[in-house]
Every structure is written in C-alpha cells, then in structure tokens.
C-alpha cells in the first residue's frame, strides 16, 4: 500500500498468482480490453516468443474514489514457471491482495497445490501473513473436456472457504467477477487498517466495489468478451479454439509487449518451455525494472 497524503492518492497492488499456463495473463488482457480508457493505463507485458510470461504483466486501473482519496490499482500477473521463482516472490513484496488462478484441467492438478505452497512460502519471506492477506480463488479453464469441478477444487485448494469462482478467461467468463471479489476483500481490509481510507458507516465494501466496477467497466460481467473483444456466437467456442494470431491481436489491442528471445528446453512440458534458470540477482533486477516500467 502506498499512500500519498499530499495528493490523497492510494496505490494498491493485486497479484494474480498461480501455475504456469493457468490464465493469469489472459485475465489482465480481458480486463484491459474492457476497461474504459480513462480508468486504465497501458498493459505492459514481458514474455518469451512462445507467449509465456517471464516477468510481470501489469495493468493499472485508476481514478476510483474512496473516502475522498483517489484509488489506483496495479494488477500484476506473475510467471508460473519454476525458473522465475525469484520474479514471482519479488512481485509479492508490495502485494495488498492475491487472486490465485488455478488450472482446472485434470492433467494439471498437481501444479495447483505446488503453486499454492510456493505462494505461502513467498508471502512468509516477505513477512506477509498468508492467512490475513485478502485472497480469492479463480478456477479457470472450466470449458475443457476433462476438468475438476469447482467443488472438487475447493476441497483440494480452499479449506478456508475463501471466495472462489469458476472461469473461462479466454471468453471473459468469471474475469470481472474475480476482480470484484478480490477488490471487495481488499477494500474492507484497508478500510479497517487505514483510518484515512475508512468507508463511510453507511457504505459496505460490496456496495463500493459494485459502484467502482460499474464506473471503470460499465458492466459487472465480461462473459462472452475475451481479450480480443466479443467472441463468435455459439456455445462451441472453447479455450483451445480461441487462439487468434498473437502479434496481430496485441497490436490491435494496444498492448506494450517486450518479447525476449528464449532458448527452449528439450523434453520440457509446454508450460515449462521458457528461459533457462537465471541467477537470482539477475532475475530480481529484471523484475524490479519491470515493476518500475509498469
């Protein structure tokens, strides 16, 4: 949390965490495509030629008011690959809330608990209590042929019964609902801990969040609106099919993409094909530069 008392600006950071290829970047792309221009900044992405995130994807949302303060949210989607553990952990250094994006595919279920354990370790390293930080779960890719149900994923990942939402991020399903859920928890948290940001006694966090989401996006749901805009009609459109030409889509959407050439590791899974492990100081310096750029 960054509070600028002179300008009465509060900056809050929400980190989208989770396993590789789970859909964290897709969430930010869908939000960027839908946000009203006056409430969004540039979407900055640093990734490999294969489209895998190797540093943070960043989307600032701005111009929302809370108790006389201007609120600016910075959304970070961190890389899930094992080689970039240091970059993930650095992103949590200033985190105010977490949206954990899990992959619902049956053949990826071992990745979700591993990533959740990594999140707990990273928060502990930054002296953040994993139990106290505002957090929600998103169970993405629910449209795939073989998936775990949200109820099964809750049993596996969410014993505390935190808010959880099914999603198909490439279609926009559940994307804005996830953001609203985490913003609501974050708003209630900061209203309690920071007196200048306390909500008026007659206003609840859910009400403030609903009004803010409507102001920033003009809607409460992006269902049927993927990162590239409205999707073709028909229920047959799936995660695997929504793969338009990446570079053309990035250019038309106005994203700022830095593509870093990366040698692929033979024999690695598709989710792990990215840069080879780098020395921690180098990864941290690149990650810090990415935060500054955003």
mmCIF file of C-alpha atoms in Angstrom:
data_model
loop_
_atom_site.group_PDB
_atom_site.id
_atom_site.type_symbol
_atom_site.label_atom_id
_atom_site.label_comp_id
_atom_site.label_asym_id
_atom_site.label_seq_id
_atom_site.Cartn_x
_atom_site.Cartn_y
_atom_site.Cartn_z
ATOM 1 C CA UNK A 1 0.000 0.000 0.000
ATOM 2 C CA UNK A 2 1.310 3.408 -0.996
ATOM 3 C CA UNK A 3 -0.394 6.484 0.475
ATOM 4 C CA UNK A 4 0.368 9.924 -0.925
ATOM 5 C CA UNK A 5 -1.116 12.267 1.677
ATOM 6 C CA UNK A 6 -0.312 15.416 -0.295
ATOM 7 C CA UNK A 7 -2.266 14.342 -3.395
ATOM 8 C CA UNK A 8 -4.584 11.979 -1.490
ATOM 9 C CA UNK A 9 -3.770 9.046 -3.748
ATOM 10 C CA UNK A 10 -3.764 5.421 -2.558
ATOM 11 C CA UNK A 11 -1.996 2.805 -4.685
ATOM 12 C CA UNK A 12 -2.850 -0.839 -4.091
ATOM 13 C CA UNK A 13 -1.349 -3.909 -5.721
ATOM 14 C CA UNK A 14 -3.262 -7.076 -6.589
ATOM 15 C CA UNK A 15 -1.105 -10.026 -7.656
ATOM 16 C CA UNK A 16 -2.502 -12.734 -9.931
ATOM 17 C CA UNK A 17 -0.637 -15.866 -8.819
ATOM 18 C CA UNK A 18 -0.869 -19.484 -9.923
ATOM 19 C CA UNK A 19 0.697 -22.256 -12.018
ATOM 20 C CA UNK A 20 2.136 -21.750 -15.482
ATOM 21 C CA UNK A 21 -0.379 -21.590 -18.344
ATOM 22 C CA UNK A 22 -3.260 -21.115 -15.928
ATOM 23 C CA UNK A 23 -4.643 -17.956 -17.500
ATOM 24 C CA UNK A 24 -3.268 -15.124 -15.343
ATOM 25 C CA UNK A 25 -2.177 -13.028 -18.315
ATOM 26 C CA UNK A 26 -5.464 -13.731 -20.105
ATOM 27 C CA UNK A 27 -7.334 -12.247 -17.135
ATOM 28 C CA UNK A 28 -5.377 -8.998 -17.410
ATOM 29 C CA UNK A 29 -5.800 -8.871 -21.172
ATOM 30 C CA UNK A 30 -9.570 -9.264 -20.866
ATOM 31 C CA UNK A 31 -9.736 -6.566 -18.182
ATOM 32 C CA UNK A 32 -7.617 -4.198 -20.271
ATOM 33 C CA UNK A 33 -9.817 -4.723 -23.324
ATOM 34 C CA UNK A 34 -12.970 -3.968 -21.350
ATOM 35 C CA UNK A 35 -11.900 -1.107 -19.068
ATOM 36 C CA UNK A 36 -12.923 2.409 -20.023
ATOM 37 C CA UNK A 37 -9.932 4.371 -21.378
ATOM 38 C CA UNK A 38 -9.973 6.977 -18.611
ATOM 39 C CA UNK A 39 -9.678 4.262 -15.966
ATOM 40 C CA UNK A 40 -6.902 2.145 -17.446
ATOM 41 C CA UNK A 41 -3.234 2.547 -18.209
ATOM 42 C CA UNK A 42 -1.053 0.554 -20.578
ATOM 43 C CA UNK A 43 -0.883 -3.210 -20.365
ATOM 44 C CA UNK A 44 2.847 -3.919 -20.182
ATOM 45 C CA UNK A 45 3.943 -7.477 -20.890
ATOM 46 C CA UNK A 46 7.419 -9.017 -20.902
ATOM 47 C CA UNK A 47 7.390 -12.551 -22.266
ATOM 48 C CA UNK A 48 9.039 -15.121 -24.479
ATOM 49 C CA UNK A 49 8.465 -15.659 -28.226
ATOM 50 C CA UNK A 50 6.152 -18.523 -27.260
ATOM 51 C CA UNK A 51 3.922 -16.081 -25.365
ATOM 52 C CA UNK A 52 4.918 -17.310 -21.902
ATOM 53 C CA UNK A 53 5.214 -14.630 -19.243
ATOM 54 C CA UNK A 54 8.758 -14.342 -17.917
ATOM 55 C CA UNK A 55 8.296 -11.106 -15.996
ATOM 56 C CA UNK A 56 5.244 -9.249 -14.829
ATOM 57 C CA UNK A 57 2.237 -8.346 -16.928
ATOM 58 C CA UNK A 58 0.959 -5.057 -15.495
ATOM 59 C CA UNK A 59 -2.337 -3.193 -15.802
ATOM 60 C CA UNK A 60 -3.004 -0.013 -13.795
ATOM 61 C CA UNK A 61 -6.646 0.820 -13.044
ATOM 62 C CA UNK A 62 -7.075 4.391 -11.880
ATOM 63 C CA UNK A 63 -9.452 7.154 -10.986
ATOM 64 C CA UNK A 64 -11.654 5.361 -8.446
ATOM 65 C CA UNK A 65 -12.608 7.248 -5.283
ATOM 66 C CA UNK A 66 -12.631 6.050 -1.679
ATOM 67 C CA UNK A 67 -13.404 8.386 1.231
ATOM 68 C CA UNK A 68 -12.063 11.379 -0.644
ATOM 69 C CA UNK A 69 -8.960 9.558 -1.895
ATOM 70 C CA UNK A 70 -8.182 8.608 -5.471
ATOM 71 C CA UNK A 71 -7.542 4.871 -5.661
ATOM 72 C CA UNK A 72 -5.214 3.324 -8.214
ATOM 73 C CA UNK A 73 -4.974 -0.434 -8.524
ATOM 74 C CA UNK A 74 -1.940 -2.099 -10.049
ATOM 75 C CA UNK A 75 -2.658 -5.617 -11.287
ATOM 76 C CA UNK A 76 0.332 -7.934 -11.718
ATOM 77 C CA UNK A 77 0.255 -11.357 -13.385
ATOM 78 C CA UNK A 78 3.421 -13.217 -12.437
ATOM 79 C CA UNK A 79 5.177 -16.047 -14.328
ATOM 80 C CA UNK A 80 4.297 -19.525 -13.128
ATOM 81 C CA UNK A 81 7.391 -21.295 -14.457
ATOM 82 C CA UNK A 82 9.790 -22.730 -11.873
ATOM 83 C CA UNK A 83 12.723 -20.798 -13.363
ATOM 84 C CA UNK A 84 11.177 -17.498 -12.313
ATOM 85 C CA UNK A 85 10.536 -18.121 -8.645
ATOM 86 C CA UNK A 86 12.559 -15.020 -7.717
ATOM 87 C CA UNK A 87 10.471 -12.810 -10.007
ATOM 88 C CA UNK A 88 7.230 -14.172 -8.529
ATOM 89 C CA UNK A 89 8.410 -13.584 -4.996
ATOM 90 C CA UNK A 90 9.533 -10.049 -5.778
ATOM 91 C CA UNK A 91 6.044 -9.216 -7.037
ATOM 92 C CA UNK A 92 4.645 -10.051 -3.615
ATOM 93 C CA UNK A 93 6.914 -7.551 -1.872
ATOM 94 C CA UNK A 94 4.260 -4.854 -2.097
ATOM 95 C CA UNK A 95 1.194 -7.035 -2.542
ATOM 96 C CA UNK A 96 -2.050 -5.954 -0.888
ATOM 97 C CA UNK A 97 -4.201 -8.830 -2.191
ATOM 98 C CA UNK A 98 -3.922 -12.042 -4.222
ATOM 99 C CA UNK A 99 -6.096 -13.640 -6.892
ATOM 100 C CA UNK A 100 -4.989 -17.277 -7.201
ATOM 101 C CA UNK A 101 -5.698 -18.514 -10.734
ATOM 102 C CA UNK A 102 -5.839 -22.318 -10.745
ATOM 103 C CA UNK A 103 -5.899 -24.556 -13.821
ATOM 104 C CA UNK A 104 -8.995 -26.772 -13.766
ATOM 105 C CA UNK A 105 -7.630 -29.323 -16.267
ATOM 106 C CA UNK A 106 -7.470 -32.843 -14.860
ATOM 107 C CA UNK A 107 -3.936 -33.399 -16.127
ATOM 108 C CA UNK A 108 -2.618 -30.256 -14.374
ATOM 109 C CA UNK A 109 -3.959 -30.819 -10.882
ATOM 110 C CA UNK A 110 -0.565 -31.423 -9.310
ATOM 111 C CA UNK A 111 0.509 -27.926 -10.376
ATOM 112 C CA UNK A 112 -2.106 -26.075 -8.339
ATOM 113 C CA UNK A 113 -1.123 -27.281 -4.820
ATOM 114 C CA UNK A 114 2.559 -26.775 -5.666
ATOM 115 C CA UNK A 115 1.904 -23.192 -6.719
ATOM 116 C CA UNK A 116 -0.203 -22.565 -3.621
ATOM 117 C CA UNK A 117 2.630 -23.813 -1.402
ATOM 118 C CA UNK A 118 5.036 -21.573 -3.307
ATOM 119 C CA UNK A 119 2.702 -18.629 -2.666
ATOM 120 C CA UNK A 120 2.643 -19.318 1.079
ATOM 121 C CA UNK A 121 6.446 -19.533 1.161
ATOM 122 C CA UNK A 122 6.816 -16.308 -0.821
ATOM 123 C CA UNK A 123 4.412 -14.424 1.449
ATOM 124 C CA UNK A 124 6.237 -15.673 4.534
ATOM 125 C CA UNK A 125 9.549 -14.481 3.083
ATOM 126 C CA UNK A 126 8.050 -11.011 2.720
ATOM 127 C CA UNK A 127 6.643 -11.153 6.281
ATOM 128 C CA UNK A 128 3.065 -11.218 4.999
ATOM 129 C CA UNK A 129 0.647 -13.477 6.838
ATOM 130 C CA UNK A 130 -0.895 -15.853 4.238
ATOM 131 C CA UNK A 131 -3.995 -16.135 6.425
ATOM 132 C CA UNK A 132 -4.584 -12.389 6.675
ATOM 133 C CA UNK A 133 -3.885 -11.129 3.145
ATOM 134 C CA UNK A 134 -7.123 -10.641 1.148
ATOM 135 C CA UNK A 135 -7.348 -13.518 -1.327
ATOM 136 C CA UNK A 136 -9.767 -15.188 -3.736
ATOM 137 C CA UNK A 137 -9.574 -18.253 -5.981
ATOM 138 C CA UNK A 138 -10.385 -18.442 -9.657
ATOM 139 C CA UNK A 139 -10.855 -21.924 -11.172
ATOM 140 C CA UNK A 140 -10.043 -21.215 -14.801
ATOM 141 C CA UNK A 141 -10.460 -23.282 -17.978
ATOM 142 C CA UNK A 142 -13.702 -24.865 -16.848
ATOM 143 C CA UNK A 143 -14.646 -25.371 -20.505
ATOM 144 C CA UNK A 144 -12.013 -28.050 -21.181
ATOM 145 C CA UNK A 145 -13.257 -31.601 -21.796
ATOM 146 C CA UNK A 146 -11.780 -33.113 -18.610
ATOM 147 C CA UNK A 147 -11.740 -30.814 -15.606
ATOM 148 C CA UNK A 148 -12.224 -30.863 -11.861
ATOM 149 C CA UNK A 149 -15.451 -29.231 -10.723
ATOM 150 C CA UNK A 150 -15.280 -26.051 -8.619
ATOM 151 C CA UNK A 151 -16.476 -28.103 -5.642
ATOM 152 C CA UNK A 152 -13.621 -30.584 -6.077
ATOM 153 C CA UNK A 153 -11.102 -27.780 -6.437
ATOM 154 C CA UNK A 154 -12.409 -26.122 -3.299
ATOM 155 C CA UNK A 155 -11.786 -29.347 -1.405
ATOM 156 C CA UNK A 156 -8.260 -29.552 -2.791
ATOM 157 C CA UNK A 157 -7.173 -25.911 -2.504
ATOM 158 C CA UNK A 158 -9.560 -23.911 -0.373
ATOM 159 C CA UNK A 159 -10.126 -25.384 3.097
ATOM 160 C CA UNK A 160 -10.660 -21.850 4.484
ATOM 161 C CA UNK A 161 -13.630 -21.394 2.119
ATOM 162 C CA UNK A 162 -12.404 -18.123 0.683
ATOM 163 C CA UNK A 163 -14.404 -16.716 -2.241
ATOM 164 C CA UNK A 164 -13.926 -18.904 -5.329
ATOM 165 C CA UNK A 165 -15.239 -18.506 -8.851
ATOM 166 C CA UNK A 166 -15.303 -20.749 -11.945
ATOM 167 C CA UNK A 167 -13.971 -19.058 -15.070
ATOM 168 C CA UNK A 168 -13.171 -19.348 -18.751
ATOM 169 C CA UNK A 169 -10.878 -16.336 -19.017
ATOM 170 C CA UNK A 170 -10.422 -16.525 -22.796
ATOM 171 C CA UNK A 171 -14.172 -15.874 -23.095
ATOM 172 C CA UNK A 172 -14.266 -13.322 -20.290
ATOM 173 C CA UNK A 173 -16.370 -15.631 -18.090
ATOM 174 C CA UNK A 174 -15.618 -15.031 -14.414
ATOM 175 C CA UNK A 175 -12.870 -12.480 -15.086
ATOM 176 C CA UNK A 176 -14.570 -9.324 -13.820
ATOM 177 C CA UNK A 177 -16.292 -11.278 -11.056
ATOM 178 C CA UNK A 178 -12.867 -12.397 -9.799
ATOM 179 C CA UNK A 179 -11.550 -8.837 -9.795
ATOM 180 C CA UNK A 180 -14.662 -7.618 -7.976
ATOM 181 C CA UNK A 181 -14.315 -10.341 -5.330
ATOM 182 C CA UNK A 182 -10.693 -9.502 -4.568
ATOM 183 C CA UNK A 183 -11.304 -5.728 -4.645
ATOM 184 C CA UNK A 184 -14.167 -6.134 -2.182
ATOM 185 C CA UNK A 185 -11.991 -8.055 0.275
ATOM 186 C CA UNK A 186 -9.136 -5.600 -0.195
ATOM 187 C CA UNK A 187 -11.388 -2.581 0.322
ATOM 188 C CA UNK A 188 -12.790 -3.981 3.541
ATOM 189 C CA UNK A 189 -9.260 -4.796 4.722
ATOM 190 C CA UNK A 190 -7.752 -1.346 4.091
ATOM 191 C CA UNK A 191 -10.875 0.357 5.455
ATOM 192 C CA UNK A 192 -10.201 -1.414 8.747
ATOM 193 C CA UNK A 193 -6.425 -0.936 8.858
ATOM 194 C CA UNK A 194 -6.068 2.595 7.439
ATOM 195 C CA UNK A 195 -8.218 5.250 9.074
ATOM 196 C CA UNK A 196 -7.974 7.756 6.163
ATOM 197 C CA UNK A 197 -9.473 5.093 3.866
ATOM 198 C CA UNK A 198 -12.279 4.025 6.176
ATOM 199 C CA UNK A 199 -15.557 3.506 4.378
ATOM 200 C CA UNK A 200 -18.469 5.680 5.494
ATOM 201 C CA UNK A 201 -20.538 3.921 8.136
ATOM 202 C CA UNK A 202 -23.480 3.570 5.751
ATOM 203 C CA UNK A 203 -21.373 2.041 2.936
ATOM 204 C CA UNK A 204 -20.359 -1.599 2.716
ATOM 205 C CA UNK A 205 -17.357 -2.914 0.794
ATOM 206 C CA UNK A 206 -19.622 -4.792 -1.613
ATOM 207 C CA UNK A 207 -21.519 -1.611 -2.489
ATOM 208 C CA UNK A 208 -18.364 0.440 -3.061
ATOM 209 C CA UNK A 209 -16.882 -2.344 -5.185
ATOM 210 C CA UNK A 210 -20.010 -2.706 -7.312
ATOM 211 C CA UNK A 211 -20.172 1.032 -7.990
ATOM 212 C CA UNK A 212 -16.442 1.184 -8.786
ATOM 213 C CA UNK A 213 -16.552 -1.780 -11.165
ATOM 214 C CA UNK A 214 -19.506 -0.246 -12.995
ATOM 215 C CA UNK A 215 -17.698 3.087 -13.230
ATOM 216 C CA UNK A 216 -14.485 1.535 -14.570
ATOM 217 C CA UNK A 217 -16.009 -1.086 -16.889
ATOM 218 C CA UNK A 218 -19.639 -0.123 -17.449
ATOM 219 C CA UNK A 219 -20.717 -3.687 -16.627
ATOM 220 C CA UNK A 220 -20.476 -6.329 -13.904
ATOM 221 C CA UNK A 221 -19.638 -9.225 -16.235
ATOM 222 C CA UNK A 222 -17.417 -9.760 -19.268
ATOM 223 C CA UNK A 223 -18.999 -13.086 -20.222
ATOM 224 C CA UNK A 224 -18.579 -13.582 -23.956
ATOM 225 C CA UNK A 225 -15.964 -10.819 -24.205
ATOM 226 C CA UNK A 226 -12.483 -12.296 -24.408
ATOM 227 C CA UNK A 227 -9.192 -10.375 -24.570
ATOM 228 C CA UNK A 228 -9.666 -9.763 -28.287
ATOM 229 C CA UNK A 229 -13.194 -8.377 -27.916
ATOM 230 C CA UNK A 230 -16.556 -10.107 -28.428
ATOM 231 C CA UNK A 231 -16.239 -13.757 -29.379
ATOM 232 C CA UNK A 232 -18.078 -15.505 -32.199
ATOM 233 C CA UNK A 233 -21.559 -16.642 -31.123
ATOM 234 C CA UNK A 234 -22.257 -20.224 -30.181
ATOM 235 C CA UNK A 235 -21.525 -22.396 -27.152
ATOM 236 C CA UNK A 236 -18.935 -24.476 -29.015
ATOM 237 C CA UNK A 237 -16.113 -21.934 -28.636
ATOM 238 C CA UNK A 238 -13.524 -23.381 -26.249
ATOM 239 C CA UNK A 239 -10.277 -22.349 -24.595
ATOM 240 C CA UNK A 240 -8.274 -24.373 -27.099
ATOM 241 C CA UNK A 241 -10.007 -22.735 -30.077
ATOM 242 C CA UNK A 242 -9.667 -19.084 -29.038
ATOM 243 C CA UNK A 243 -6.128 -18.571 -30.355
ATOM 244 C CA UNK A 244 -6.121 -15.708 -32.877
ATOM 245 C CA UNK A 245 -2.805 -14.509 -34.286
ATOM 246 C CA UNK A 246 -0.999 -13.307 -31.174
ATOM 247 C CA UNK A 247 1.009 -10.413 -32.586
ATOM 248 C CA UNK A 248 -1.914 -9.036 -34.587
ATOM 249 C CA UNK A 249 -4.144 -9.196 -31.507
ATOM 250 C CA UNK A 250 -1.515 -7.484 -29.350
ATOM 251 C CA UNK A 251 -1.098 -4.680 -31.877
ATOM 252 C CA UNK A 252 -4.833 -4.094 -32.303
ATOM 253 C CA UNK A 253 -5.365 -4.102 -28.528
ATOM 254 C CA UNK A 254 -2.617 -1.545 -27.920
ATOM 255 C CA UNK A 255 -0.636 -3.728 -25.506
ATOM 256 C CA UNK A 256 3.003 -2.873 -24.857
ATOM 257 C CA UNK A 257 4.833 -6.174 -25.337
ATOM 258 C CA UNK A 258 8.544 -6.789 -24.875
ATOM 259 C CA UNK A 259 9.465 -10.114 -26.479
ATOM 260 C CA UNK A 260 12.638 -11.713 -25.103
ATOM 261 C CA UNK A 261 14.191 -14.471 -27.179
ATOM 262 C CA UNK A 262 14.436 -17.608 -25.081
ATOM 263 C CA UNK A 263 16.046 -20.958 -25.738
ATOM 264 C CA UNK A 264 13.586 -23.776 -25.222
ATOM 265 C CA UNK A 265 14.433 -26.715 -23.013
ATOM 266 C CA UNK A 266 14.152 -30.012 -24.868
ATOM 267 C CA UNK A 267 11.925 -32.525 -23.230
ATOM 268 C CA UNK A 268 10.190 -29.922 -21.060
ATOM 269 C CA UNK A 269 6.436 -29.612 -20.957
ATOM 270 C CA UNK A 270 4.783 -26.845 -22.938
ATOM 271 C CA UNK A 271 4.147 -24.890 -19.748
ATOM 272 C CA UNK A 272 7.827 -25.024 -18.744
ATOM 273 C CA UNK A 273 9.396 -24.097 -22.112
ATOM 274 C CA UNK A 274 10.854 -20.715 -21.282
ATOM 275 C CA UNK A 275 14.164 -19.161 -20.367
ATOM 276 C CA UNK A 276 16.626 -21.421 -18.549
ATOM 277 C CA UNK A 277 17.112 -20.674 -14.858
ATOM 278 C CA UNK A 278 18.957 -17.414 -14.300
ATOM 279 C CA UNK A 279 20.985 -16.259 -11.311
ATOM 280 C CA UNK A 280 18.674 -14.838 -8.663
ATOM 281 C CA UNK A 281 20.217 -11.321 -8.645
ATOM 282 C CA UNK A 282 19.746 -11.060 -12.425
ATOM 283 C CA UNK A 283 16.127 -12.215 -12.284
ATOM 284 C CA UNK A 284 15.407 -9.832 -9.417
ATOM 285 C CA UNK A 285 16.951 -6.871 -11.227
ATOM 286 C CA UNK A 286 14.898 -7.551 -14.362
ATOM 287 C CA UNK A 287 11.770 -7.997 -12.271
ATOM 288 C CA UNK A 288 12.368 -4.720 -10.440
ATOM 289 C CA UNK A 289 12.881 -2.959 -13.777
ATOM 290 C CA UNK A 290 9.588 -4.441 -14.952
ATOM 291 C CA UNK A 291 7.767 -3.036 -11.910
ATOM 292 C CA UNK A 292 9.301 0.402 -12.477
ATOM 293 C CA UNK A 293 8.368 0.340 -16.160
ATOM 294 C CA UNK A 294 4.772 -0.516 -15.301
#
